[in-house]
Amino acid sequence: MHSLRPLAKASFALCSLLALASAQAAGISDDKVRIGVLSDMSGQYSDSGGRGSVEAAKMAVEDFGSKVLGKPVEVIFADHQNKADIGGAKARQWWDAEGVDMIIDLNNSAIAGAVNVLAKERNKVAIATGALSNALTNEFCAPTAIHYTVDSYSIASAAVDAVMKQGKKDWFIIAVDYSYGKVTSEIITNFVKEGGGRVLGTVYHPFNAGDFSSFLMQAQSSKAQVVALANATNDTINTIKGAREFGMTKSMTFVPQLVYINDIHGLGLEQGQGLVFATAYYWDRNDESRAWAQKYQARMKKMPSMNQASIYSAVTTYLKAVQEAQTDDGPAVVAQMKKMKINDVFSQNGYLRDDGRMVHDMFLVQVKTPKESKGAWDYYKVLDTIPGDKAFQPLSKSTCYLVKK
C-alpha cells in the first residue's frame, strides 16, 4: 500500500497541472478582452463608420457591463486609410503584439479580405460589418471570420427584383473600380439576366471620383431604362446629384446598391426622394431600435448607419459568446456564436452559417418625399421585408471550403 503513495501523489499532481492548464485555456488569455475597431476614420467612409463605429462598440461594452468573465473589456481603434497594406499591417500588429482578441468594422472589402487571411493564420476573430464583397464568405472565408451586415448579393437581390417587376429590363451599371464594385456589378448582371433583362454596359470609376459627368453620359447614351450604382457614400451621392443636374432621373431609374442613412441625410430628401434600395437596418423600425438609436444620437448628434448599428449588435453577440464559451479563444468563441440566435436593435431572425455569413432579414425601402417626412432622419418607407434565407446567397452557391455540399 505504501508503495502506491508516490504514484498517487504524482498522479494527483499531474491532474492538478492538467486542470490548471485547462482553466487557463478556458479563461481570458491575458486578463483583458481587447476589441479593435479598424475603420476609415478620416476618408469618405468615415461618416458611416469611423468614430461612430468606435462609439457603437463602446456602447455595446458599456451595456454588457464593461466586463466579461470578471475581466475588463477594452475598445481601441485605428484608421486603415482605405489602404489594404496599412489595414493589414495594423491587424498584424494588434494580433501579434498588442493582445487584440477581435477586430471589427473593416469598411473596405480589400482590407477585410486581407484581415480574413490573417485571422485564418492566427485563429483570431475578424467581424466585417462595413465591407460588402461576397468574396469574404467565398474565397476569403475563414473559420474565425464573420461577415455580419450586408453583402453584394443581399443588397442587389431585393432592389433588382423590385425594379425588374416594374417591367424595366434594360440596365447600365456605374461601379467603383475596386473589389466591391467589380463583385457587385457581376452580381447585378447575373440577377438582371436571370430576370430576362439585359445589361447594356458597365463603366468603372476611380474611388472617390471628383467628376461623374463622363460616366453618366455613357449611361445616358446606352438608352438603358435603369442605372445601377455599384459604389458608395460620397461616390453614390455625387452620382445621383450629377444625374439630377443632367435631367437623367426624369427618364431613367437610378438604383443605388449601398446606401446609408447618412448618405440620404447629406443628399437631402429633395434629391433623394423616390430612391428604392435594400438595407439591413432602419432606426425607426420598432421601439427597441428607436430607443437605442436615440441613445446613440444623444452621444453622436446623428442617427446610426446600419454599419454602426450592426457593430453594436456584433460586439454584444461576441461578448455573449465569450461568456458562454468561458474563453476568448477565437475558434471556441465563433463556434459558440454559430449556436446563437440574434435578435436585437439591428438583427431580425439572425444566425451565423458555416461560411461565416450572418443571415438576417433585409428591408426594401423607399426614400420619402419632403412632404412625407415628419422631421430630421424620418427618411424611409419600408416597402417589404425580405427573409434572410431569401436575401443572402444560398450555401448551394458558396465556394467556401468550410461548406459541406
mmCIF file of C-alpha atoms in Angstrom:
data_model
loop_
_atom_site.group_PDB
_atom_site.id
_atom_site.type_symbol
_atom_site.label_atom_id
_atom_site.label_comp_id
_atom_site.label_asym_id
_atom_site.label_seq_id
_atom_site.Cartn_x
_atom_site.Cartn_y
_atom_site.Cartn_z
ATOM 1 C CA MET A 1 0.000 0.000 0.000
ATOM 2 C CA HIS A 2 2.738 2.442 0.980
ATOM 3 C CA SER A 3 4.483 1.864 -2.341
ATOM 4 C CA LEU A 4 1.464 3.294 -4.177
ATOM 5 C CA ARG A 5 1.535 6.662 -2.396
ATOM 6 C CA PRO A 6 4.281 8.241 -4.532
ATOM 7 C CA LEU A 7 2.405 7.147 -7.648
ATOM 8 C CA ALA A 8 -0.857 8.527 -6.286
ATOM 9 C CA LYS A 9 0.809 11.825 -5.417
ATOM 10 C CA ALA A 10 2.366 12.053 -8.873
ATOM 11 C CA SER A 11 -0.973 11.259 -10.464
ATOM 12 C CA PHE A 12 -2.714 13.899 -8.355
ATOM 13 C CA ALA A 13 -0.042 16.456 -9.243
ATOM 14 C CA LEU A 14 -0.431 15.660 -12.952
ATOM 15 C CA CYS A 15 -4.210 16.005 -12.754
ATOM 16 C CA SER A 16 -3.814 19.325 -10.954
ATOM 17 C CA LEU A 17 -1.474 20.617 -13.652
ATOM 18 C CA LEU A 18 -3.866 19.488 -16.397
ATOM 19 C CA ALA A 19 -6.786 21.125 -14.603
ATOM 20 C CA LEU A 20 -4.807 24.338 -14.211
ATOM 21 C CA ALA A 21 -3.833 24.290 -17.898
ATOM 22 C CA SER A 22 -7.440 23.656 -18.849
ATOM 23 C CA ALA A 23 -8.633 26.518 -16.661
ATOM 24 C CA GLN A 24 -6.085 28.872 -18.184
ATOM 25 C CA ALA A 25 -7.053 27.778 -21.708
ATOM 26 C CA ALA A 26 -10.727 28.263 -20.921
ATOM 27 C CA GLY A 27 -10.304 31.719 -19.447
ATOM 28 C CA ILE A 28 -9.344 35.146 -20.748
ATOM 29 C CA SER A 29 -5.934 34.887 -22.366
ATOM 30 C CA ASP A 30 -4.264 37.936 -20.838
ATOM 31 C CA ASP A 31 -6.785 39.106 -18.225
ATOM 32 C CA LYS A 32 -8.431 41.511 -20.681
ATOM 33 C CA VAL A 33 -10.629 41.263 -23.771
ATOM 34 C CA ARG A 34 -9.452 43.745 -26.382
ATOM 35 C CA ILE A 35 -11.642 44.761 -29.315
ATOM 36 C CA GLY A 36 -10.048 46.660 -32.179
ATOM 37 C CA VAL A 37 -12.218 48.854 -34.416
ATOM 38 C CA LEU A 38 -10.337 49.093 -37.719
ATOM 39 C CA SER A 39 -12.192 51.685 -39.773
ATOM 40 C CA ASP A 40 -11.938 54.631 -42.113
ATOM 41 C CA MET A 41 -11.503 57.444 -39.603
ATOM 42 C CA SER A 42 -10.865 60.313 -41.994
ATOM 43 C CA GLY A 43 -11.981 59.419 -45.541
ATOM 44 C CA GLN A 44 -15.251 59.024 -47.385
ATOM 45 C CA TYR A 45 -16.418 56.010 -45.359
ATOM 46 C CA SER A 46 -15.827 57.724 -42.013
ATOM 47 C CA ASP A 47 -19.406 59.015 -41.673
ATOM 48 C CA SER A 48 -20.946 55.535 -41.851
ATOM 49 C CA GLY A 49 -18.022 54.050 -39.883
ATOM 50 C CA GLY A 50 -15.217 55.958 -38.204
ATOM 51 C CA ARG A 51 -15.771 57.468 -34.762
ATOM 52 C CA GLY A 52 -19.392 56.358 -34.879
ATOM 53 C CA SER A 53 -18.258 52.745 -35.154
ATOM 54 C CA VAL A 54 -15.965 53.194 -32.153
ATOM 55 C CA GLU A 55 -18.797 54.741 -30.138
ATOM 56 C CA ALA A 56 -21.196 51.915 -31.076
ATOM 57 C CA ALA A 57 -18.634 49.347 -29.912
ATOM 58 C CA LYS A 58 -18.146 51.228 -26.639
ATOM 59 C CA MET A 59 -21.911 51.398 -26.105
ATOM 60 C CA ALA A 60 -22.138 47.615 -26.507
ATOM 61 C CA VAL A 61 -19.338 47.095 -23.991
ATOM 62 C CA GLU A 62 -20.914 49.505 -21.502
ATOM 63 C CA ASP A 63 -24.349 47.916 -21.834
ATOM 64 C CA PHE A 64 -22.754 44.497 -21.272
ATOM 65 C CA GLY A 65 -21.263 45.753 -18.016
ATOM 66 C CA SER A 66 -17.732 46.535 -19.262
ATOM 67 C CA LYS A 67 -16.535 43.108 -18.111
ATOM 68 C CA VAL A 68 -16.810 39.509 -19.273
ATOM 69 C CA LEU A 69 -15.914 36.525 -17.083
ATOM 70 C CA GLY A 70 -14.836 39.070 -14.494
ATOM 71 C CA LYS A 71 -12.236 40.616 -16.809
ATOM 72 C CA PRO A 72 -12.304 44.149 -18.300
ATOM 73 C CA VAL A 73 -13.203 44.772 -21.934
ATOM 74 C CA GLU A 74 -11.254 47.431 -23.820
ATOM 75 C CA VAL A 75 -12.061 49.078 -27.167
ATOM 76 C CA ILE A 76 -9.214 50.504 -29.241
ATOM 77 C CA PHE A 77 -9.292 51.860 -32.796
ATOM 78 C CA ALA A 78 -7.156 52.720 -35.797
ATOM 79 C CA ASP A 79 -7.527 54.333 -39.233
ATOM 80 C CA HIS A 80 -6.919 51.938 -42.145
ATOM 81 C CA GLN A 81 -6.953 54.906 -44.559
ATOM 82 C CA ASN A 82 -8.665 52.689 -47.169
ATOM 83 C CA LYS A 83 -5.308 51.047 -47.929
ATOM 84 C CA ALA A 84 -5.009 47.263 -47.716
ATOM 85 C CA ASP A 85 -1.323 47.355 -46.737
ATOM 86 C CA ILE A 86 -1.978 49.771 -43.852
ATOM 87 C CA GLY A 87 -5.035 47.858 -42.675
ATOM 88 C CA GLY A 88 -3.235 44.521 -42.874
ATOM 89 C CA ALA A 89 -0.195 45.856 -41.029
ATOM 90 C CA LYS A 90 -2.351 47.252 -38.212
ATOM 91 C CA ALA A 91 -4.265 43.967 -37.844
ATOM 92 C CA ARG A 92 -0.967 42.054 -37.720
ATOM 93 C CA GLN A 93 0.399 44.421 -35.077
ATOM 94 C CA TRP A 94 -2.749 44.192 -32.970
ATOM 95 C CA TRP A 95 -2.855 40.398 -33.055
ATOM 96 C CA ASP A 96 0.872 39.701 -32.790
ATOM 97 C CA ALA A 97 1.986 42.353 -30.308
ATOM 98 C CA GLU A 98 -0.943 44.079 -28.614
ATOM 99 C CA GLY A 99 -3.207 41.258 -27.467
ATOM 100 C CA VAL A 100 -6.264 42.212 -29.502
ATOM 101 C CA ASP A 101 -8.818 39.405 -29.499
ATOM 102 C CA MET A 102 -11.315 40.608 -32.106
ATOM 103 C CA ILE A 103 -11.173 43.127 -34.967
ATOM 104 C CA ILE A 104 -14.378 44.703 -36.269
ATOM 105 C CA ASP A 105 -15.773 47.118 -38.907
ATOM 106 C CA LEU A 106 -13.254 46.715 -41.787
ATOM 107 C CA ASN A 107 -15.304 49.031 -44.008
ATOM 108 C CA ASN A 108 -13.323 48.360 -47.160
ATOM 109 C CA SER A 109 -13.569 44.985 -48.911
ATOM 110 C CA ALA A 110 -9.907 44.805 -49.911
ATOM 111 C CA ILE A 111 -8.857 45.390 -46.306
ATOM 112 C CA ALA A 112 -11.436 42.943 -44.954
ATOM 113 C CA GLY A 113 -10.111 40.255 -47.308
ATOM 114 C CA ALA A 114 -6.536 40.828 -46.119
ATOM 115 C CA VAL A 115 -7.619 40.671 -42.468
ATOM 116 C CA ASN A 116 -9.572 37.454 -43.089
ATOM 117 C CA VAL A 117 -6.357 35.827 -44.323
ATOM 118 C CA LEU A 118 -4.575 36.899 -41.136
ATOM 119 C CA ALA A 119 -7.493 35.733 -38.983
ATOM 120 C CA LYS A 120 -7.240 32.278 -40.526
ATOM 121 C CA GLU A 121 -3.487 32.123 -39.888
ATOM 122 C CA ARG A 122 -3.761 33.285 -36.267
ATOM 123 C CA ASN A 123 -7.109 31.792 -35.200
ATOM 124 C CA LYS A 124 -8.325 35.267 -34.280
ATOM 125 C CA VAL A 125 -11.818 36.711 -34.709
ATOM 126 C CA ALA A 126 -12.490 39.164 -37.548
ATOM 127 C CA ILE A 127 -16.007 40.583 -37.972
ATOM 128 C CA ALA A 128 -16.556 42.599 -41.155
ATOM 129 C CA THR A 129 -19.558 44.856 -40.630
ATOM 130 C CA GLY A 130 -18.685 47.582 -43.129
ATOM 131 C CA ALA A 131 -17.317 45.556 -46.069
ATOM 132 C CA LEU A 132 -19.575 44.423 -48.922
ATOM 133 C CA SER A 133 -17.806 41.917 -51.156
ATOM 134 C CA ASN A 134 -19.266 38.404 -51.294
ATOM 135 C CA ALA A 135 -15.693 37.161 -51.572
ATOM 136 C CA LEU A 136 -15.483 37.369 -47.782
ATOM 137 C CA THR A 137 -17.725 34.326 -47.432
ATOM 138 C CA ASN A 138 -16.428 32.610 -50.536
ATOM 139 C CA GLU A 139 -12.720 32.611 -51.496
ATOM 140 C CA PHE A 140 -11.717 34.616 -48.395
ATOM 141 C CA CYS A 141 -13.812 32.685 -45.883
ATOM 142 C CA ALA A 142 -12.090 31.536 -42.697
ATOM 143 C CA PRO A 143 -13.129 29.570 -39.584
ATOM 144 C CA THR A 144 -12.933 32.668 -37.359
ATOM 145 C CA ALA A 145 -14.057 35.295 -39.907
ATOM 146 C CA ILE A 146 -17.617 36.635 -39.901
ATOM 147 C CA HIS A 147 -19.431 38.805 -42.467
ATOM 148 C CA TYR A 148 -22.129 40.490 -40.420
ATOM 149 C CA THR A 149 -24.164 43.287 -42.021
ATOM 150 C CA VAL A 150 -24.890 43.135 -45.765
ATOM 151 C CA ASP A 151 -23.063 41.987 -48.875
ATOM 152 C CA SER A 152 -23.193 42.497 -52.616
ATOM 153 C CA TYR A 153 -25.698 39.678 -53.088
ATOM 154 C CA SER A 154 -28.202 40.774 -50.443
ATOM 155 C CA ILE A 155 -28.320 44.445 -51.426
ATOM 156 C CA ALA A 156 -28.656 43.611 -55.130
ATOM 157 C CA SER A 157 -31.224 40.827 -54.936
ATOM 158 C CA ALA A 158 -34.117 42.808 -53.450
ATOM 159 C CA ALA A 159 -33.583 46.059 -55.357
ATOM 160 C CA VAL A 160 -33.036 44.443 -58.769
ATOM 161 C CA ASP A 161 -36.065 42.206 -58.299
ATOM 162 C CA ALA A 162 -38.280 45.158 -57.327
ATOM 163 C CA VAL A 163 -37.317 47.199 -60.406
ATOM 164 C CA MET A 164 -37.492 44.222 -62.786
ATOM 165 C CA LYS A 165 -41.081 43.629 -61.632
ATOM 166 C CA GLN A 166 -41.888 47.109 -62.999
ATOM 167 C CA GLY A 167 -41.015 45.793 -66.457
ATOM 168 C CA LYS A 168 -37.704 47.671 -66.725
ATOM 169 C CA LYS A 169 -35.346 45.225 -68.414
ATOM 170 C CA ASP A 170 -32.511 47.317 -69.900
ATOM 171 C CA TRP A 171 -29.787 48.204 -67.408
ATOM 172 C CA PHE A 172 -26.497 50.094 -67.254
ATOM 173 C CA ILE A 173 -24.031 49.836 -64.345
ATOM 174 C CA ILE A 174 -21.782 52.549 -62.914
ATOM 175 C CA ALA A 175 -19.342 50.921 -60.479
ATOM 176 C CA VAL A 176 -16.365 51.901 -58.353
ATOM 177 C CA ASP A 177 -13.113 50.391 -59.602
ATOM 178 C CA TYR A 178 -12.150 48.036 -56.762
ATOM 179 C CA SER A 179 -13.287 44.716 -55.280
ATOM 180 C CA TYR A 180 -16.720 45.796 -54.048
ATOM 181 C CA GLY A 181 -17.682 47.472 -57.340
ATOM 182 C CA LYS A 182 -16.483 44.604 -59.505
ATOM 183 C CA VAL A 183 -18.161 41.881 -57.449
ATOM 184 C CA THR A 184 -21.394 43.872 -57.159
ATOM 185 C CA SER A 185 -21.571 44.669 -60.881
ATOM 186 C CA GLU A 186 -21.158 40.963 -61.647
ATOM 187 C CA ILE A 187 -23.965 40.054 -59.234
ATOM 188 C CA ILE A 188 -26.281 42.738 -60.636
ATOM 189 C CA THR A 189 -25.587 41.455 -64.144
ATOM 190 C CA ASN A 190 -26.473 37.897 -63.108
ATOM 191 C CA PHE A 191 -29.732 38.978 -61.457
ATOM 192 C CA VAL A 192 -30.757 41.073 -64.478
ATOM 193 C CA LYS A 193 -30.049 38.232 -66.909
ATOM 194 C CA GLU A 194 -31.858 35.703 -64.716
ATOM 195 C CA GLY A 195 -34.876 38.028 -64.780
ATOM 196 C CA GLY A 196 -34.860 38.173 -68.573
ATOM 197 C CA GLY A 197 -33.216 41.576 -68.824
ATOM 198 C CA ARG A 198 -30.042 42.967 -70.429
ATOM 199 C CA VAL A 199 -27.051 44.914 -69.158
ATOM 200 C CA LEU A 200 -26.196 47.321 -71.954
ATOM 201 C CA GLY A 201 -22.887 48.409 -70.473
ATOM 202 C CA THR A 202 -20.726 48.742 -67.369
ATOM 203 C CA VAL A 203 -18.302 51.561 -66.614
ATOM 204 C CA TYR A 204 -15.868 51.765 -63.691
ATOM 205 C CA HIS A 205 -14.852 54.998 -61.996
ATOM 206 C CA PRO A 206 -11.971 55.714 -59.582
ATOM 207 C CA PHE A 207 -12.579 55.515 -55.845
ATOM 208 C CA ASN A 208 -13.671 58.929 -54.507
ATOM 209 C CA ALA A 209 -14.024 60.351 -58.013
ATOM 210 C CA GLY A 210 -14.488 64.075 -58.341
ATOM 211 C CA ASP A 211 -16.397 64.239 -61.640
ATOM 212 C CA PHE A 212 -19.027 61.739 -62.802
ATOM 213 C CA SER A 213 -20.126 63.519 -65.983
ATOM 214 C CA SER A 214 -18.337 61.191 -68.422
ATOM 215 C CA PHE A 215 -19.693 58.066 -66.693
ATOM 216 C CA LEU A 216 -23.213 59.477 -66.643
ATOM 217 C CA MET A 217 -23.005 60.414 -70.334
ATOM 218 C CA GLN A 218 -22.071 56.810 -71.166
ATOM 219 C CA ALA A 219 -25.092 55.613 -69.202
ATOM 220 C CA GLN A 220 -27.352 58.107 -70.995
ATOM 221 C CA SER A 221 -26.008 57.121 -74.408
ATOM 222 C CA SER A 222 -26.814 53.464 -73.722
ATOM 223 C CA LYS A 223 -30.559 54.260 -73.692
ATOM 224 C CA ALA A 224 -30.953 51.992 -70.669
ATOM 225 C CA GLN A 225 -34.096 52.256 -68.563
ATOM 226 C CA VAL A 226 -32.230 51.631 -65.313
ATOM 227 C CA VAL A 227 -28.837 52.741 -63.994
ATOM 228 C CA ALA A 228 -27.486 50.648 -61.121
ATOM 229 C CA LEU A 229 -24.875 52.293 -58.898
ATOM 230 C CA ALA A 230 -22.303 49.863 -57.521
ATOM 231 C CA ASN A 231 -20.486 52.476 -55.456
ATOM 232 C CA ALA A 232 -20.972 54.008 -52.016
ATOM 233 C CA THR A 233 -21.165 57.107 -49.789
ATOM 234 C CA ASN A 234 -19.763 60.236 -51.494
ATOM 235 C CA ASP A 235 -19.469 58.466 -54.846
ATOM 236 C CA THR A 236 -23.143 57.467 -54.728
ATOM 237 C CA ILE A 237 -24.242 60.922 -53.575
ATOM 238 C CA ASN A 238 -22.260 62.675 -56.292
ATOM 239 C CA THR A 239 -23.504 60.288 -58.991
ATOM 240 C CA ILE A 240 -27.128 60.975 -58.049
ATOM 241 C CA LYS A 241 -26.546 64.730 -57.834
ATOM 242 C CA GLY A 242 -24.919 64.677 -61.275
ATOM 243 C CA ALA A 243 -27.776 62.632 -62.723
ATOM 244 C CA ARG A 244 -30.337 65.135 -61.426
ATOM 245 C CA GLU A 245 -28.329 68.062 -62.806
ATOM 246 C CA PHE A 246 -28.323 66.416 -66.242
ATOM 247 C CA GLY A 247 -32.047 65.689 -66.007
ATOM 248 C CA MET A 248 -31.414 61.956 -66.315
ATOM 249 C CA THR A 249 -33.629 60.963 -63.373
ATOM 250 C CA LYS A 250 -36.718 62.059 -65.312
ATOM 251 C CA SER A 251 -36.296 59.318 -67.911
ATOM 252 C CA MET A 252 -34.044 56.751 -66.193
ATOM 253 C CA THR A 253 -34.466 54.888 -62.902
ATOM 254 C CA PHE A 254 -31.415 55.045 -60.643
ATOM 255 C CA VAL A 255 -30.913 52.102 -58.306
ATOM 256 C CA PRO A 256 -28.125 52.627 -55.752
ATOM 257 C CA GLN A 257 -26.828 49.457 -54.132
ATOM 258 C CA LEU A 258 -25.136 50.520 -50.917
ATOM 259 C CA VAL A 259 -26.928 53.390 -49.194
ATOM 260 C CA TYR A 260 -26.505 54.530 -45.602
ATOM 261 C CA ILE A 261 -28.966 56.854 -43.904
ATOM 262 C CA ASN A 262 -26.042 59.287 -43.575
ATOM 263 C CA ASP A 263 -25.968 59.465 -47.386
ATOM 264 C CA ILE A 264 -29.644 60.421 -47.574
ATOM 265 C CA HIS A 265 -29.083 62.993 -44.840
ATOM 266 C CA GLY A 266 -26.270 64.525 -46.885
ATOM 267 C CA LEU A 267 -28.129 64.266 -50.173
ATOM 268 C CA GLY A 268 -31.375 65.713 -48.814
ATOM 269 C CA LEU A 269 -34.912 64.480 -49.448
ATOM 270 C CA GLU A 270 -35.397 66.875 -52.350
ATOM 271 C CA GLN A 271 -32.769 64.999 -54.360
ATOM 272 C CA GLY A 272 -33.094 61.607 -52.691
ATOM 273 C CA GLN A 273 -36.879 61.211 -52.780
ATOM 274 C CA GLY A 274 -38.159 58.116 -54.517
ATOM 275 C CA LEU A 275 -34.912 56.152 -54.429
ATOM 276 C CA VAL A 276 -35.504 52.440 -53.743
ATOM 277 C CA PHE A 277 -32.848 50.176 -52.245
ATOM 278 C CA ALA A 278 -32.275 47.386 -49.729
ATOM 279 C CA THR A 279 -30.993 47.981 -46.221
ATOM 280 C CA ALA A 280 -30.312 45.831 -43.185
ATOM 281 C CA TYR A 281 -31.395 48.449 -40.670
ATOM 282 C CA TYR A 282 -33.665 51.418 -40.105
ATOM 283 C CA TRP A 283 -33.631 53.169 -36.762
ATOM 284 C CA ASP A 284 -37.401 53.786 -36.730
ATOM 285 C CA ARG A 285 -38.378 50.133 -37.169
ATOM 286 C CA ASN A 286 -39.651 49.376 -33.647
ATOM 287 C CA ASP A 287 -39.495 50.572 -30.039
ATOM 288 C CA GLU A 288 -36.216 48.790 -29.312
ATOM 289 C CA SER A 289 -34.421 50.138 -32.389
ATOM 290 C CA ARG A 290 -35.753 53.646 -31.734
ATOM 291 C CA ALA A 291 -34.629 53.648 -28.104
ATOM 292 C CA TRP A 292 -31.092 52.552 -28.942
ATOM 293 C CA ALA A 293 -30.796 54.933 -31.913
ATOM 294 C CA GLN A 294 -31.886 57.873 -29.795
ATOM 295 C CA LYS A 295 -29.295 56.914 -27.181
ATOM 296 C CA TYR A 296 -26.676 56.829 -29.928
ATOM 297 C CA GLN A 297 -27.898 60.153 -31.339
ATOM 298 C CA ALA A 298 -27.525 61.791 -27.923
ATOM 299 C CA ARG A 299 -23.832 60.855 -27.996
ATOM 300 C CA MET A 300 -23.040 61.402 -31.685
ATOM 301 C CA LYS A 301 -25.607 64.075 -32.690
ATOM 302 C CA LYS A 302 -26.793 61.932 -35.607
ATOM 303 C CA MET A 303 -28.583 58.659 -36.205
ATOM 304 C CA PRO A 304 -26.510 55.480 -36.634
ATOM 305 C CA SER A 305 -25.755 53.943 -40.004
ATOM 306 C CA MET A 306 -26.583 50.265 -40.475
ATOM 307 C CA ASN A 307 -22.847 49.583 -40.112
ATOM 308 C CA GLN A 308 -22.706 51.309 -36.733
ATOM 309 C CA ALA A 309 -25.874 49.580 -35.515
ATOM 310 C CA SER A 310 -24.501 46.226 -36.614
ATOM 311 C CA ILE A 311 -21.270 46.876 -34.692
ATOM 312 C CA TYR A 312 -23.312 47.304 -31.520
ATOM 313 C CA SER A 313 -25.042 44.003 -32.290
ATOM 314 C CA ALA A 314 -21.857 42.143 -33.253
ATOM 315 C CA VAL A 315 -19.873 43.258 -30.198
ATOM 316 C CA THR A 316 -22.761 42.299 -27.919
ATOM 317 C CA THR A 317 -23.078 38.891 -29.593
ATOM 318 C CA TYR A 318 -19.315 38.356 -29.394
ATOM 319 C CA LEU A 319 -19.230 39.137 -25.648
ATOM 320 C CA LYS A 320 -22.178 36.830 -25.004
ATOM 321 C CA ALA A 321 -20.314 34.082 -26.830
ATOM 322 C CA VAL A 322 -17.135 34.678 -24.803
ATOM 323 C CA GLN A 323 -19.219 34.404 -21.647
ATOM 324 C CA GLU A 324 -20.934 31.213 -22.779
ATOM 325 C CA ALA A 325 -17.746 29.592 -24.083
ATOM 326 C CA GLN A 326 -15.847 30.633 -20.939
ATOM 327 C CA THR A 327 -12.905 31.717 -23.097
ATOM 328 C CA ASP A 328 -11.727 34.346 -25.575
ATOM 329 C CA ASP A 329 -10.143 31.659 -27.746
ATOM 330 C CA GLY A 330 -11.115 32.570 -31.336
ATOM 331 C CA PRO A 331 -12.339 29.206 -32.667
ATOM 332 C CA ALA A 332 -14.265 28.460 -29.463
ATOM 333 C CA VAL A 333 -15.964 31.862 -29.473
ATOM 334 C CA VAL A 334 -17.027 31.664 -33.127
ATOM 335 C CA ALA A 335 -18.279 28.103 -32.596
ATOM 336 C CA GLN A 336 -20.447 29.448 -29.780
ATOM 337 C CA MET A 337 -21.675 32.361 -31.926
ATOM 338 C CA LYS A 338 -22.827 29.851 -34.534
ATOM 339 C CA LYS A 339 -25.125 28.292 -31.933
ATOM 340 C CA MET A 340 -26.853 31.580 -31.121
ATOM 341 C CA LYS A 341 -29.995 33.282 -32.400
ATOM 342 C CA ILE A 342 -29.521 37.026 -32.877
ATOM 343 C CA ASN A 343 -32.496 39.334 -32.329
ATOM 344 C CA ASP A 344 -31.663 42.839 -31.179
ATOM 345 C CA VAL A 345 -31.674 46.514 -32.195
ATOM 346 C CA PHE A 346 -30.057 45.559 -35.517
ATOM 347 C CA SER A 347 -30.856 41.963 -36.358
ATOM 348 C CA GLN A 348 -34.136 40.221 -37.057
ATOM 349 C CA ASN A 349 -34.013 36.406 -37.117
ATOM 350 C CA GLY A 350 -30.216 36.409 -37.245
ATOM 351 C CA TYR A 351 -27.882 33.413 -37.169
ATOM 352 C CA LEU A 352 -24.370 32.508 -38.348
ATOM 353 C CA ARG A 353 -23.760 29.989 -41.130
ATOM 354 C CA ASP A 354 -20.764 27.714 -41.716
ATOM 355 C CA ASP A 355 -19.344 30.128 -44.294
ATOM 356 C CA GLY A 356 -19.266 32.959 -41.728
ATOM 357 C CA ARG A 357 -22.291 34.786 -43.150
ATOM 358 C CA MET A 358 -24.609 36.306 -40.538
ATOM 359 C CA VAL A 359 -28.031 35.801 -42.055
ATOM 360 C CA HIS A 360 -30.857 38.160 -41.053
ATOM 361 C CA ASP A 361 -33.921 39.825 -42.523
ATOM 362 C CA MET A 362 -33.417 42.665 -45.001
ATOM 363 C CA PHE A 363 -35.731 45.572 -45.823
ATOM 364 C CA LEU A 364 -36.688 47.121 -49.139
ATOM 365 C CA VAL A 365 -37.152 50.841 -48.518
ATOM 366 C CA GLN A 366 -38.066 53.960 -50.450
ATOM 367 C CA VAL A 367 -36.886 57.461 -49.586
ATOM 368 C CA LYS A 368 -39.748 59.697 -48.514
ATOM 369 C CA THR A 369 -40.675 62.959 -50.174
ATOM 370 C CA PRO A 370 -40.080 66.154 -48.168
ATOM 371 C CA LYS A 371 -43.841 66.324 -47.513
ATOM 372 C CA GLU A 372 -43.986 62.742 -46.215
ATOM 373 C CA SER A 373 -41.128 63.224 -43.752
ATOM 374 C CA LYS A 374 -42.068 64.271 -40.228
ATOM 375 C CA GLY A 375 -38.630 65.676 -39.475
ATOM 376 C CA ALA A 376 -34.885 65.062 -39.422
ATOM 377 C CA TRP A 377 -33.915 61.418 -40.010
ATOM 378 C CA ASP A 378 -37.516 60.387 -40.844
ATOM 379 C CA TYR A 379 -36.414 59.288 -44.297
ATOM 380 C CA TYR A 380 -37.602 55.774 -45.186
ATOM 381 C CA LYS A 381 -40.802 53.979 -46.041
ATOM 382 C CA VAL A 382 -40.391 50.214 -45.569
ATOM 383 C CA LEU A 383 -41.900 48.587 -48.655
ATOM 384 C CA ASP A 384 -41.095 44.959 -47.909
ATOM 385 C CA THR A 385 -39.277 42.634 -45.514
ATOM 386 C CA ILE A 386 -37.075 40.020 -47.184
ATOM 387 C CA PRO A 387 -36.403 36.924 -45.061
ATOM 388 C CA GLY A 388 -32.700 36.294 -44.561
ATOM 389 C CA ASP A 389 -32.807 32.870 -46.193
ATOM 390 C CA LYS A 390 -34.017 34.546 -49.380
ATOM 391 C CA ALA A 391 -31.927 37.724 -49.147
ATOM 392 C CA PHE A 392 -28.469 36.153 -48.899
ATOM 393 C CA GLN A 393 -26.580 33.892 -51.288
ATOM 394 C CA PRO A 394 -27.633 30.278 -50.674
ATOM 395 C CA LEU A 395 -24.994 27.896 -49.390
ATOM 396 C CA SER A 396 -25.524 25.800 -52.519
ATOM 397 C CA LYS A 397 -23.753 28.572 -54.465
ATOM 398 C CA SER A 398 -20.944 29.022 -51.946
ATOM 399 C CA THR A 399 -17.313 28.364 -52.855
ATOM 400 C CA CYS A 400 -16.202 28.496 -49.197
ATOM 401 C CA TYR A 401 -14.131 25.435 -48.293
ATOM 402 C CA LEU A 402 -15.921 25.229 -44.915
ATOM 403 C CA VAL A 403 -19.283 24.486 -46.509
ATOM 404 C CA LYS A 404 -20.207 20.841 -46.789
ATOM 405 C CA LYS A 405 -22.017 20.234 -50.068
#
